[in-house]
Coordinates of C-alpha atoms and ligand atoms in Angstrom, one line a residue:
M1 CA 131.0 182.5 295.0
C2 CA 131.1 183.0 291.3
G3 CA 130.3 186.4 289.8
I4 CA 127.9 187.4 287.0
I5 CA 127.8 190.5 284.9
G6 CA 125.7 191.2 281.8
Y7 CA 125.6 194.4 279.7
L8 CA 122.9 195.6 277.3
G9 CA 123.4 199.2 276.0
K10 CA 124.4 201.6 273.3
G11 CA 128.1 201.2 273.6
C12 CA 130.5 198.4 273.4
A13 CA 129.9 195.7 276.1
Q14 CA 133.5 194.4 276.3
E15 CA 135.1 196.9 278.6
S16 CA 132.3 197.0 281.1
L17 CA 132.2 193.2 281.2
I18 CA 135.9 192.8 281.8
D19 CA 136.0 195.6 284.3
G20 CA 132.9 194.1 286.1
L21 CA 134.6 190.7 286.3
R22 CA 137.7 192.3 287.8
R23 CA 135.5 193.8 290.5
L24 CA 133.8 190.5 291.1
E25 CA 136.9 188.3 291.0
Y26 CA 137.1 188.1 294.7
R27 CA 133.9 185.9 294.6
G28 CA 135.7 183.2 292.7
Y29 CA 138.8 183.0 290.5
D30 CA 139.2 179.5 289.1
S31 CA 138.3 180.5 285.6
A32 CA 136.4 183.3 283.7
G33 CA 134.5 183.7 280.4
V34 CA 132.5 186.0 278.3
A35 CA 130.0 185.7 275.4
F36 CA 128.8 188.5 273.0
H37 CA 125.7 188.5 270.9
E38 CA 127.1 189.2 267.4
G39 CA 123.7 189.2 265.5
K40 CA 123.8 185.8 263.8
S41 CA 126.0 184.0 266.3
F42 CA 127.7 184.3 269.7
S43 CA 131.4 185.0 270.1
M44 CA 133.0 183.6 273.2
A45 CA 136.2 183.6 275.2
R46 CA 136.9 181.3 278.2
E47 CA 140.1 180.9 280.1
T48 CA 141.2 179.1 283.3
G49 CA 142.9 181.1 286.0
R50 CA 142.4 184.8 286.7
V51 CA 140.4 187.4 284.9
K52 CA 143.6 188.9 283.5
N53 CA 144.0 185.8 281.3
L54 CA 140.6 186.3 279.9
A55 CA 141.2 190.0 279.4
T56 CA 144.3 189.2 277.3
S57 CA 142.5 186.7 275.2
V58 CA 139.5 189.1 274.6
Q59 CA 141.9 191.9 273.6
K60 CA 143.3 189.7 270.8
N61 CA 139.8 189.0 269.4
S62 CA 137.9 192.1 270.5
S63 CA 134.1 192.4 270.0
S64 CA 132.1 195.6 269.3
S65 CA 128.8 194.0 270.4
S66 CA 126.6 195.9 272.8
L67 CA 125.1 192.8 274.4
G68 CA 127.1 190.3 276.4
I69 CA 127.4 188.2 279.6
A70 CA 130.4 187.2 281.6
H71 CA 131.3 185.1 284.6
T72 CA 134.1 184.4 287.0
R73 CA 133.9 180.9 288.4
W74 CA 134.4 179.1 291.8
A75 CA 134.2 175.5 290.8
T76 CA 131.4 173.4 292.2
H77 CA 130.5 170.8 289.5
G78 CA 133.6 169.7 287.6
A79 CA 137.2 170.6 287.6
V80 CA 138.8 173.9 286.6
T81 CA 138.8 173.4 282.9
V82 CA 137.9 175.6 279.9
S83 CA 134.9 173.3 279.1
N84 CA 133.5 173.8 282.6
T85 CA 134.0 177.6 282.4
H86 CA 130.9 179.7 281.9
P87 CA 129.2 180.9 279.7
H88 CA 127.7 177.7 278.5
V89 CA 126.0 177.4 275.1
S90 CA 123.0 175.2 274.3
N91 CA 123.3 172.4 271.8
D92 CA 121.4 174.3 269.2
G93 CA 123.7 177.4 269.6
K94 CA 120.7 179.6 270.4
F95 CA 121.3 180.3 274.1
V96 CA 124.3 181.3 276.2
M97 CA 124.0 181.4 280.0
V98 CA 126.0 182.2 283.1
H99 CA 124.9 180.7 286.4
N100 CA 125.7 181.0 290.1
G101 CA 124.4 178.4 292.5
V102 CA 123.8 174.7 292.4
I103 CA 121.1 172.8 290.5
E104 CA 120.6 169.8 292.9
N105 CA 118.6 167.6 290.5
F106 CA 120.9 168.3 287.5
N107 CA 121.6 164.6 287.0
T108 CA 117.9 163.8 286.6
L109 CA 117.5 166.7 284.2
K110 CA 120.6 165.7 282.3
K111 CA 119.3 162.1 281.8
F112 CA 116.0 163.6 280.6
L113 CA 117.8 165.8 278.1
I114 CA 120.1 163.0 276.9
G115 CA 116.9 161.0 276.2
K116 CA 115.8 163.9 274.0
G117 CA 119.1 163.7 272.1
F118 CA 121.1 166.5 273.9
E119 CA 124.9 166.2 274.3
F120 CA 127.1 167.8 277.0
S121 CA 130.6 169.1 276.7
S122 CA 131.0 170.0 280.4
E123 CA 130.5 168.4 283.8
T124 CA 128.5 171.3 285.0
D125 CA 124.9 171.6 286.2
S126 CA 124.8 175.0 284.5
E127 CA 125.1 173.5 281.0
V128 CA 122.2 171.3 281.9
L129 CA 120.0 174.3 282.8
C130 CA 121.1 176.2 279.6
N131 CA 119.9 173.2 277.5
L132 CA 116.7 172.8 279.5
I133 CA 115.9 176.4 278.5
A134 CA 116.7 175.5 274.9
Y135 CA 114.5 172.4 275.1
N136 CA 111.6 174.3 276.4
Y137 CA 112.1 177.0 273.8
S138 CA 111.9 174.3 271.0
E139 CA 108.6 173.2 272.4
L140 CA 107.0 176.7 272.1
E141 CA 105.4 178.4 269.1
P142 CA 107.2 181.6 267.9
S143 CA 106.0 184.6 269.8
E144 CA 107.5 187.8 271.3
D145 CA 107.6 186.2 274.7
R146 CA 109.0 182.8 273.6
F147 CA 112.5 183.5 275.1
I148 CA 111.1 184.6 278.5
D149 CA 108.5 181.8 278.5
A150 CA 111.2 179.2 277.9
I151 CA 113.0 180.4 281.0
R152 CA 109.7 180.5 283.0
M153 CA 109.1 176.9 282.0
A154 CA 112.6 175.6 282.7
L155 CA 113.2 177.1 286.2
P156 CA 110.4 175.4 288.1
Q157 CA 111.9 172.1 286.9
C158 CA 115.1 172.9 288.9
R159 CA 115.7 172.1 292.5
G160 CA 118.5 174.1 294.2
A161 CA 119.8 177.6 293.9
Y162 CA 120.4 179.8 290.9
G163 CA 121.2 183.3 289.8
I164 CA 121.4 183.4 286.0
A165 CA 121.8 185.7 283.0
V166 CA 120.7 184.4 279.6
L167 CA 120.9 185.6 276.0
C168 CA 119.0 184.1 273.1
L169 CA 120.2 184.4 269.4
D170 CA 116.7 185.2 268.2
F171 CA 116.4 188.2 270.5
P172 CA 119.3 190.5 269.8
D173 CA 118.1 193.3 272.2
T174 CA 117.1 191.2 275.2
M175 CA 118.9 189.9 278.3
V176 CA 117.0 187.9 281.0
G177 CA 118.1 187.3 284.6
A178 CA 116.4 185.2 287.3
R179 CA 117.2 184.3 290.9
R180 CA 116.4 181.8 293.5
G181 CA 118.9 181.6 296.4
S182 CA 121.7 183.3 294.6
P183 CA 121.7 187.1 294.5
L184 CA 121.0 189.1 291.4
V185 CA 120.7 192.8 290.8
V186 CA 119.8 195.0 287.9
G187 CA 121.9 198.1 287.3
L188 CA 120.4 201.1 285.5
G189 CA 122.7 203.4 283.7
E190 CA 122.4 206.3 281.2
D191 CA 123.7 204.4 278.2
A192 CA 123.4 200.8 279.4
N193 CA 121.7 198.5 281.8
F194 CA 123.3 195.6 283.6
I195 CA 122.5 192.3 285.4
A196 CA 125.0 191.3 288.0
S197 CA 125.4 189.1 291.0
D198 CA 126.7 192.0 293.0
A199 CA 126.2 195.8 292.6
S200 CA 130.0 196.4 292.9
A201 CA 130.2 195.0 289.4
F202 CA 128.7 198.1 287.8
V203 CA 129.9 200.8 290.2
G204 CA 130.6 204.0 288.1
R205 CA 128.6 202.7 285.2
A206 CA 125.0 202.4 286.7
K207 CA 123.2 205.0 288.8
E208 CA 120.4 202.9 290.3
A209 CA 120.3 199.3 291.4
V210 CA 117.2 197.1 291.7
F211 CA 117.6 193.9 293.7
L212 CA 115.6 190.9 292.7
N213 CA 113.8 188.8 295.2
D214 CA 113.8 185.0 295.1
G215 CA 111.4 183.8 292.3
E216 CA 111.7 186.9 290.3
L217 CA 112.8 187.5 286.7
A218 CA 114.4 190.6 285.2
V219 CA 113.8 191.3 281.6
L220 CA 116.1 193.9 280.0
Q221 CA 114.9 194.9 276.5
G222 CA 116.5 197.8 274.6
S223 CA 116.7 200.6 277.2
E224 CA 113.6 199.3 279.1
F225 CA 113.5 196.8 282.0
R226 CA 110.8 195.1 284.0
I227 CA 110.7 192.7 286.9
T228 CA 108.2 189.9 287.0
T229 CA 107.5 186.8 289.0
L230 CA 108.2 183.4 287.5
E231 CA 104.5 183.1 286.9
G232 CA 104.6 186.3 284.8
H233 CA 103.0 188.8 287.2
E234 CA 104.5 192.3 287.4
A235 CA 106.7 192.6 290.6
K236 CA 107.6 195.7 292.4
A237 CA 111.0 197.2 291.4
V238 CA 112.5 199.2 294.2
S239 CA 115.6 201.0 293.1
Q240 CA 118.5 202.3 295.3
P241 CA 121.3 204.7 294.3
V242 CA 124.4 202.7 293.5
D243 CA 126.7 205.0 295.3
Q244 CA 124.9 204.2 298.6
I245 CA 125.4 200.5 297.9
S246 CA 129.0 200.1 296.8
E247 CA 131.8 202.4 297.5
E248 CA 135.0 202.4 295.5
V249 CA 137.1 199.3 295.9
E250 CA 140.4 200.7 294.8
L251 CA 143.6 199.4 296.4
G252 CA 145.4 202.7 296.7
D253 CA 149.0 202.3 298.0
F254 CA 148.4 199.0 299.7
G255 CA 149.9 195.8 298.4
S256 CA 146.7 193.7 299.0
Y257 CA 143.1 194.2 300.0
M258 CA 143.8 192.2 303.1
E259 CA 146.5 194.7 304.2
K260 CA 144.2 197.7 303.3
E261 CA 141.3 196.2 305.2
I262 CA 143.4 195.5 308.3
Y263 CA 144.8 199.1 308.3
E264 CA 141.5 200.8 307.7
Q265 CA 139.9 199.3 310.8
P266 CA 140.1 202.5 312.9
S267 CA 138.0 204.4 310.3
A268 CA 135.8 201.4 309.6
L269 CA 135.0 201.1 313.3
K270 CA 134.3 204.8 313.6
N271 CA 131.7 204.3 310.9
T272 CA 130.2 201.3 312.8
L273 CA 129.9 203.4 316.0
R274 CA 128.9 206.7 314.5
G275 CA 125.6 208.1 315.8
R276 CA 124.8 204.9 317.7
F277 CA 124.8 206.0 321.3
G278 CA 121.9 207.2 323.4
D279 CA 121.8 210.9 324.4
D280 CA 122.3 210.1 328.1
G281 CA 125.6 208.4 327.3
T282 CA 124.8 205.1 329.0
T283 CA 123.5 202.9 326.1
A284 CA 123.7 202.1 322.5
K285 CA 121.0 203.2 320.0
L286 CA 120.6 200.8 317.1
S287 CA 117.8 202.0 314.9
G288 CA 117.3 198.5 313.4
L289 CA 116.0 197.4 316.8
E290 CA 113.4 200.1 317.0
G291 CA 109.9 198.8 317.3
H292 CA 111.1 195.6 318.9
E293 CA 111.8 197.0 322.4
E294 CA 109.1 195.0 324.1
E295 CA 110.2 191.7 322.6
L296 CA 113.8 192.4 323.4
R297 CA 113.1 193.3 327.0
N298 CA 111.3 190.0 327.5
L299 CA 113.6 187.6 325.7
D300 CA 114.3 184.2 327.0
R301 CA 117.1 183.2 324.6
I302 CA 119.2 184.5 321.8
I303 CA 120.4 182.2 319.1
F304 CA 123.2 183.5 316.8
V305 CA 123.5 181.8 313.4
A306 CA 126.5 182.4 311.2
C307 CA 129.5 180.8 309.5
G308 CA 133.2 181.0 309.7
T309 CA 134.7 184.3 310.9
A310 CA 131.2 185.8 311.4
R311 CA 130.4 182.9 313.8
H312 CA 133.6 183.7 315.8
A313 CA 132.3 187.2 316.2
C314 CA 129.0 185.8 317.4
M315 CA 130.9 183.8 320.0
V316 CA 132.5 186.9 321.3
G317 CA 128.9 188.3 321.4
E318 CA 127.8 185.2 323.4
Y319 CA 130.2 186.0 326.2
L320 CA 129.5 189.7 326.2
I321 CA 125.7 189.6 325.9
E322 CA 125.3 186.9 328.6
R323 CA 127.5 189.0 330.9
L324 CA 125.9 192.4 330.2
A325 CA 122.3 191.5 329.5
R326 CA 121.9 188.2 331.4
V327 CA 120.1 186.5 328.5
P328 CA 121.1 182.9 327.6
V329 CA 122.9 183.0 324.3
E330 CA 123.7 180.1 321.9
V331 CA 125.8 180.3 318.8
E332 CA 125.1 177.8 316.0
H333 CA 126.8 177.0 312.8
A334 CA 124.1 178.3 310.5
S335 CA 124.2 175.0 308.5
E336 CA 123.6 173.0 311.6
F337 CA 120.8 175.1 312.9
R338 CA 119.0 174.8 309.7
Y339 CA 118.7 171.0 309.9
R340 CA 118.8 170.6 313.7
N341 CA 115.2 171.4 314.4
S342 CA 116.0 172.7 317.9
P343 CA 113.0 172.9 320.3
K344 CA 111.3 176.2 320.6
A345 CA 112.3 177.4 324.1
G346 CA 110.2 180.5 325.1
K347 CA 110.7 183.8 323.4
S348 CA 113.8 183.3 321.3
L349 CA 115.5 185.9 319.1
V350 CA 117.5 184.7 316.1
I351 CA 120.4 187.0 315.1
A352 CA 122.0 186.1 311.8
V353 CA 125.5 187.6 311.2
S354 CA 127.0 187.7 307.7
Q355 CA 129.4 190.2 306.2
S356 CA 128.1 189.5 302.7
G357 CA 124.5 189.0 303.7
E358 CA 124.4 186.3 301.0
T359 CA 125.8 183.2 302.7
L360 CA 123.3 180.6 301.8
D361 CA 123.6 178.5 305.0
T362 CA 122.9 181.7 307.1
L363 CA 120.0 182.7 304.9
E364 CA 118.4 179.3 305.1
A365 CA 118.8 179.4 308.9
V366 CA 116.9 182.7 308.9
R367 CA 114.2 181.2 306.8
E368 CA 113.9 178.2 309.1
A369 CA 113.7 180.5 312.1
K370 CA 110.9 182.5 310.4
T371 CA 109.0 179.3 309.6
K372 CA 109.1 178.7 313.4
G373 CA 107.7 182.2 314.0
L374 CA 110.8 183.5 315.7
L375 CA 111.9 187.1 315.6
T376 CA 114.9 187.5 313.3
L377 CA 117.6 190.2 313.2
G378 CA 120.5 190.6 310.8
I379 CA 123.9 192.1 311.2
T380 CA 125.4 192.6 307.8
N381 CA 127.8 194.8 305.9
V382 CA 126.1 194.8 302.5
V383 CA 123.2 197.2 302.1
G384 CA 120.3 195.7 300.3
S385 CA 121.7 192.1 300.7
S386 CA 119.3 189.2 301.0
L387 CA 119.9 189.1 304.8
A388 CA 119.1 192.7 305.1
R389 CA 115.9 192.2 303.2
E390 CA 114.7 189.0 304.8
T391 CA 115.2 189.7 308.5
D392 CA 112.6 191.5 310.7
G393 CA 115.2 194.2 311.7
G394 CA 118.9 194.7 311.7
V395 CA 122.0 196.7 311.8
Y396 CA 124.5 197.5 309.1
Q397 CA 128.2 197.2 309.8
R398 CA 129.1 200.2 307.6
V399 CA 132.7 199.2 307.1
G400 CA 132.8 199.5 303.3
P401 CA 133.3 196.6 300.9
E402 CA 135.5 193.8 302.1
I403 CA 137.3 192.4 299.1
G404 CA 140.1 190.3 300.7
V405 CA 138.7 186.7 300.9
A406 CA 140.0 186.5 304.5
S407 CA 137.6 188.5 306.6
T408 CA 139.3 191.1 308.9
K409 CA 137.6 194.4 309.3
A410 CA 134.2 192.7 309.1
F411 CA 135.0 190.6 312.2
S412 CA 136.0 193.7 314.2
S413 CA 132.8 195.5 313.4
Q414 CA 130.6 192.4 314.0
A415 CA 132.2 191.9 317.4
C416 CA 131.8 195.7 318.1
L417 CA 128.1 195.5 317.1
C418 CA 127.7 192.4 319.4
A419 CA 129.1 194.5 322.3
M420 CA 126.7 197.3 321.4
L421 CA 123.8 194.9 321.3
G422 CA 124.9 193.6 324.7
L423 CA 124.9 197.1 326.0
A424 CA 121.5 198.0 324.6
L425 CA 119.9 194.8 325.8
G426 CA 121.7 195.1 329.2
R427 CA 120.4 198.6 329.7
M428 CA 116.9 197.4 328.9
R429 CA 117.3 194.7 331.5
E430 CA 119.8 194.8 334.4
L431 CA 122.8 196.8 333.5
S432 CA 123.4 199.9 335.7
P433 CA 123.8 203.4 334.2
M434 CA 127.4 203.5 335.6
D435 CA 128.4 200.3 333.9
G436 CA 126.6 201.4 330.7
Q437 CA 128.6 204.7 330.7
A438 CA 131.9 202.8 331.2
I439 CA 131.1 200.6 328.1
V440 CA 130.1 203.6 326.0
T441 CA 133.5 205.3 326.9
A442 CA 135.3 202.1 326.0
L443 CA 133.6 201.7 322.7
K444 CA 134.3 205.4 321.8
D445 CA 138.0 204.8 322.6
L446 CA 138.1 201.7 320.4
P447 CA 139.2 203.3 317.0
D448 CA 142.1 205.0 318.6
L449 CA 143.2 201.9 320.5
V450 CA 143.0 199.9 317.3
S451 CA 145.3 202.5 315.6
Q452 CA 147.8 202.1 318.5
V453 CA 147.9 198.3 318.1
L454 CA 148.2 198.5 314.3
Q455 CA 151.2 200.9 314.6
Q456 CA 153.1 198.0 316.2
G457 CA 152.7 196.0 312.9
E458 CA 156.5 195.7 312.4
Q459 CA 156.8 193.8 315.7
I460 CA 154.3 191.3 314.4
R461 CA 156.1 191.0 311.1
E462 CA 159.2 190.1 313.0
L463 CA 157.3 187.4 314.9
A464 CA 156.0 186.0 311.6
V465 CA 159.6 185.9 310.2
K466 CA 160.7 184.0 313.3
Y467 CA 157.9 181.4 313.1
S468 CA 157.0 181.2 309.4
K469 CA 158.7 177.8 309.0
A470 CA 156.2 176.2 311.4
D471 CA 153.6 174.0 309.8
H472 CA 151.5 173.4 312.9
L473 CA 150.4 176.1 315.4
L474 CA 148.0 176.2 318.3
F475 CA 146.0 179.3 319.3
L476 CA 144.7 179.4 322.9
G477 CA 142.5 181.7 324.9
R478 CA 139.8 181.8 327.5
Q479 CA 136.3 183.3 327.7
S480 CA 135.7 185.9 325.1
L481 CA 139.3 185.4 323.8
Y482 CA 138.6 181.7 323.1
P483 CA 136.7 182.8 319.9
V484 CA 139.7 185.1 319.1
A485 CA 142.0 182.0 319.3
L486 CA 139.6 180.2 316.9
E487 CA 139.7 183.2 314.6
G488 CA 143.5 183.5 314.7
A489 CA 143.8 179.8 313.8
L490 CA 141.3 180.2 310.9
K491 CA 142.9 183.2 309.5
L492 CA 146.3 181.6 309.5
K493 CA 145.2 178.3 307.9
E494 CA 143.1 179.9 305.2
I495 CA 145.7 182.2 303.8
S496 CA 149.0 180.4 304.7
Y497 CA 147.9 176.8 304.4
A498 CA 149.8 176.0 307.7
H499 CA 147.8 173.8 310.0
A500 CA 146.5 175.7 312.9
E501 CA 144.0 174.9 315.7
G502 CA 142.2 177.1 318.2
Y503 CA 141.2 175.8 321.7
P504 CA 140.1 177.1 325.0
A505 CA 143.4 177.4 326.9
A506 CA 142.2 174.9 329.6
E507 CA 141.5 172.3 327.0
L508 CA 145.2 172.0 326.2
K509 CA 145.6 169.2 328.8
H510 CA 142.7 167.3 327.4
G511 CA 144.4 166.3 324.2
P512 CA 146.1 169.0 322.2
I513 CA 149.1 169.1 324.5
A514 CA 150.2 165.9 322.7
L515 CA 151.1 168.1 319.7
I516 CA 153.5 170.3 321.6
S517 CA 157.1 170.1 320.4
P518 CA 159.8 172.6 319.5
E519 CA 158.3 172.6 316.0
C520 CA 154.8 173.6 317.1
P521 CA 154.5 177.1 318.4
S522 CA 151.5 178.1 320.6
V523 CA 150.0 181.5 320.5
F524 CA 148.2 182.5 323.8
V525 CA 145.8 185.4 323.9
V526 CA 145.8 186.5 327.6
E527 CA 142.7 188.0 329.1
G528 CA 143.8 190.6 331.6
T529 CA 141.3 189.3 334.1
E530 CA 141.5 187.1 337.2
L531 CA 141.9 184.2 334.8
S532 CA 145.2 185.5 333.3
A533 CA 147.2 183.5 336.0
K534 CA 145.6 180.3 334.8
T535 CA 146.4 181.1 331.2
I536 CA 150.0 181.8 332.2
A537 CA 150.1 178.4 333.9
N538 CA 149.1 176.8 330.6
M539 CA 151.9 178.7 328.9
Q540 CA 154.3 177.2 331.4
E541 CA 153.0 173.8 330.7
V542 CA 153.8 174.3 327.0
K543 CA 157.3 175.7 327.8
A544 CA 158.0 172.7 330.1
R545 CA 157.5 170.5 327.0
K546 CA 159.8 172.6 324.9
G547 CA 157.0 174.3 322.9
P548 CA 157.7 177.8 321.7
V549 CA 155.2 180.3 323.2
I550 CA 154.0 183.6 321.9
A551 CA 151.9 185.7 324.3
I552 CA 149.5 188.4 323.2
A553 CA 148.7 190.2 326.5
P554 CA 147.5 193.5 327.9
Q555 CA 150.2 195.8 329.2
S556 CA 149.5 195.4 332.9
V557 CA 149.6 191.6 332.9
E558 CA 152.8 190.4 334.3
I559 CA 154.3 187.4 332.4
P560 CA 157.3 185.6 334.0
E561 CA 160.2 185.5 331.7
E562 CA 160.3 181.7 331.5
A563 CA 156.6 181.5 330.4
A564 CA 156.9 183.0 326.9
D565 CA 159.5 183.3 324.2
D566 CA 157.9 186.4 322.7
I567 CA 155.3 188.9 324.1
F568 CA 153.2 191.3 322.1
R569 CA 151.7 194.0 324.3
L570 CA 148.1 195.3 323.9
P571 CA 146.8 198.5 325.6
D572 CA 144.8 197.8 328.8
A573 CA 141.2 198.1 327.9
H574 CA 137.6 197.3 329.0
E575 CA 136.5 193.7 328.5
V576 CA 134.0 194.6 325.8
I577 CA 136.7 195.7 323.4
R578 CA 139.5 193.4 324.4
P579 CA 138.6 190.6 321.9
I580 CA 138.7 193.1 319.0
L581 CA 142.2 194.4 320.1
A582 CA 143.6 190.9 320.8
N583 CA 142.5 189.8 317.3
L584 CA 144.5 192.5 315.5
P585 CA 147.9 191.0 316.0
L586 CA 146.6 187.7 314.9
Q587 CA 145.3 189.2 311.6
L588 CA 148.7 190.7 311.0
F589 CA 150.5 187.5 312.0
A590 CA 148.5 185.5 309.4
Y591 CA 149.0 188.2 306.8
H592 CA 152.8 188.4 307.2
F593 CA 153.1 184.6 307.6
A594 CA 151.4 184.1 304.3
L595 CA 153.3 186.8 302.5
L596 CA 156.6 185.3 303.7
R597 CA 155.5 182.1 302.1
G598 CA 155.0 183.9 298.8
L599 CA 151.2 183.4 298.8
D600 CA 148.4 185.6 297.4
V601 CA 146.7 186.7 300.6
D602 CA 143.6 188.1 298.8
K603 CA 142.8 185.0 296.9
P604 CA 143.8 181.9 298.9
R605 CA 143.4 178.5 297.1
N606 CA 140.0 176.8 297.0
L607 CA 138.2 179.7 298.8
A608 CA 135.9 182.4 297.6
K609 CA 134.2 185.4 299.2
S610 CA 130.5 184.9 299.8
V611 CA 129.5 181.3 299.9
T612 CA 126.2 181.2 298.1
V613 CA 126.0 177.4 297.8
E614 CA 125.2 174.9 300.6
Ligands
F6R1 C1 137.0 183.7 306.8 C2 135.9 184.1 306.1 C3 134.7 183.1 306.1 C4 133.4 183.9 306.2 C5 132.2 183.0 306.1 C6 130.9 183.8 306.3 O1 138.0 184.7 306.7 O2 135.8 185.1 305.5 O3 134.8 182.2 307.1 O4 133.4 184.6 307.5 O5 132.2 182.4 304.9 O6 130.8 184.8 305.4 P1 129.7 185.9 305.6 O7 130.1 186.7 306.8 O8 129.7 186.7 304.3 O9 128.4 185.2 305.9

């Protein structure tokens, strides 16, 4: 949600900044801007639309400055206009700033500043913060710390979340970053150092990355850097090699990141699974759980907190873990858990699941759980992310960067890790070695089965062609395939803008059946259990009302001819991996459906990867 990149070095900042913005564009793509320190003034370029518009405009008026900041925006305060585009400049022209997050009390601060004679050219909260820094600066005597002190004074006046990078005209070799709630990371290279919202912004240019914690400030001065607290105390700077954090995010021969990420699921899942089984072949070994065995064995309840697709993966986990480990599981929207103040029932474990590890609602849910003294675990894809750092233990997904805004491979690996967690917890509690062994075998087979399903992609494309005129679709499934139905509907609506709803198949008769018509296709994901017959009966109810039916079903489930217009077959598989397999055709269906409508599947309207605002 918005991307920041700043450059301070020996070379020319322009190329690194534009390249960094391109890498960050998936986080927000409403508009983009850049500012360079030119000695006596700042030069700026800001454009609405994609980074390529900014790149063209910067090329026309190129800068040789070696200090600059840049931003790609996902609009929160104010429409998508040039004046609302970052960087923002203070009234006195001394400061430029880029900002991620939301300053909740910006109206109060704005009124205060207007009272002091400040004027505003944008509707943003960010311009307010930039001017608040300028105001505090004007109140300070000249000193070598005046720039940093002005930021230290301004930030405690703000309520809400921020990740910022700031330049000051009077300090031509300094860049300052600060964070609270929105991620920020310093990149250390040979000829330049960086501040960015995400380490992928400086891949190939920086060797080491230092992640800031909330309430910390990064001061880059010449080739030096230091991390301090807002109060000015030295903070510990722990660096990590960049190549371990962010892999290359090149598209290769694929037409979109979404397509690439769907088709790389077999290898991604191999990475998720690698080295994570016990030597006796009956359990999963998740090193992030080590040291917590006693607590896990004696759990009374698990609460998953997550948002969107990650929450659907947790719901798959709910069915599997309850079945394998016999622990009561609840899945909460992270944003609801945070404010709900649920009663503390026995020994509860809170598991937060987030691809980015930076979703603010999920992080706040973790913080709330910690306040209550609950054990917290994280499942995330991003090494060094806030979630990884703030939870008591956790497991990395290891599927490589997910760039497409619509989450695909992340869902599969999260559902896979939930199954592994169920297996590990089950074996600590009631699950027999034989059952454990069968699950290990199933999980090891998963990457090959995923390949098999993806090889039938053309069949799904044909289905998408047949149904792509539909503006309303229903997705239905039971038990652990109910979350798959939800996920299928979410994927379709977010990238194709068709209206889609997911329901438990049996709920159909309790309302949604009113929508059934020849214009409203229903996609049924069939279990392959004793419940399949009931789902097939639901399909027949739809057919009786002239609704088109698409069935996604395991090979061995017999489906009467009159019950479905189209059937896509899945390999027969163990229940723990069925949801992952059943979701693949739905990913492909949404992908082709959106392409056929001429839409950009990687950057759907109004969305952004990584939602770092409430
Ligand atoms: C949907 C999608 C979102 C995310 C949600 C949580 O395709 O990508 O629903 O799943 O915003 O994001 P993370 O997993 O980063 O916390």
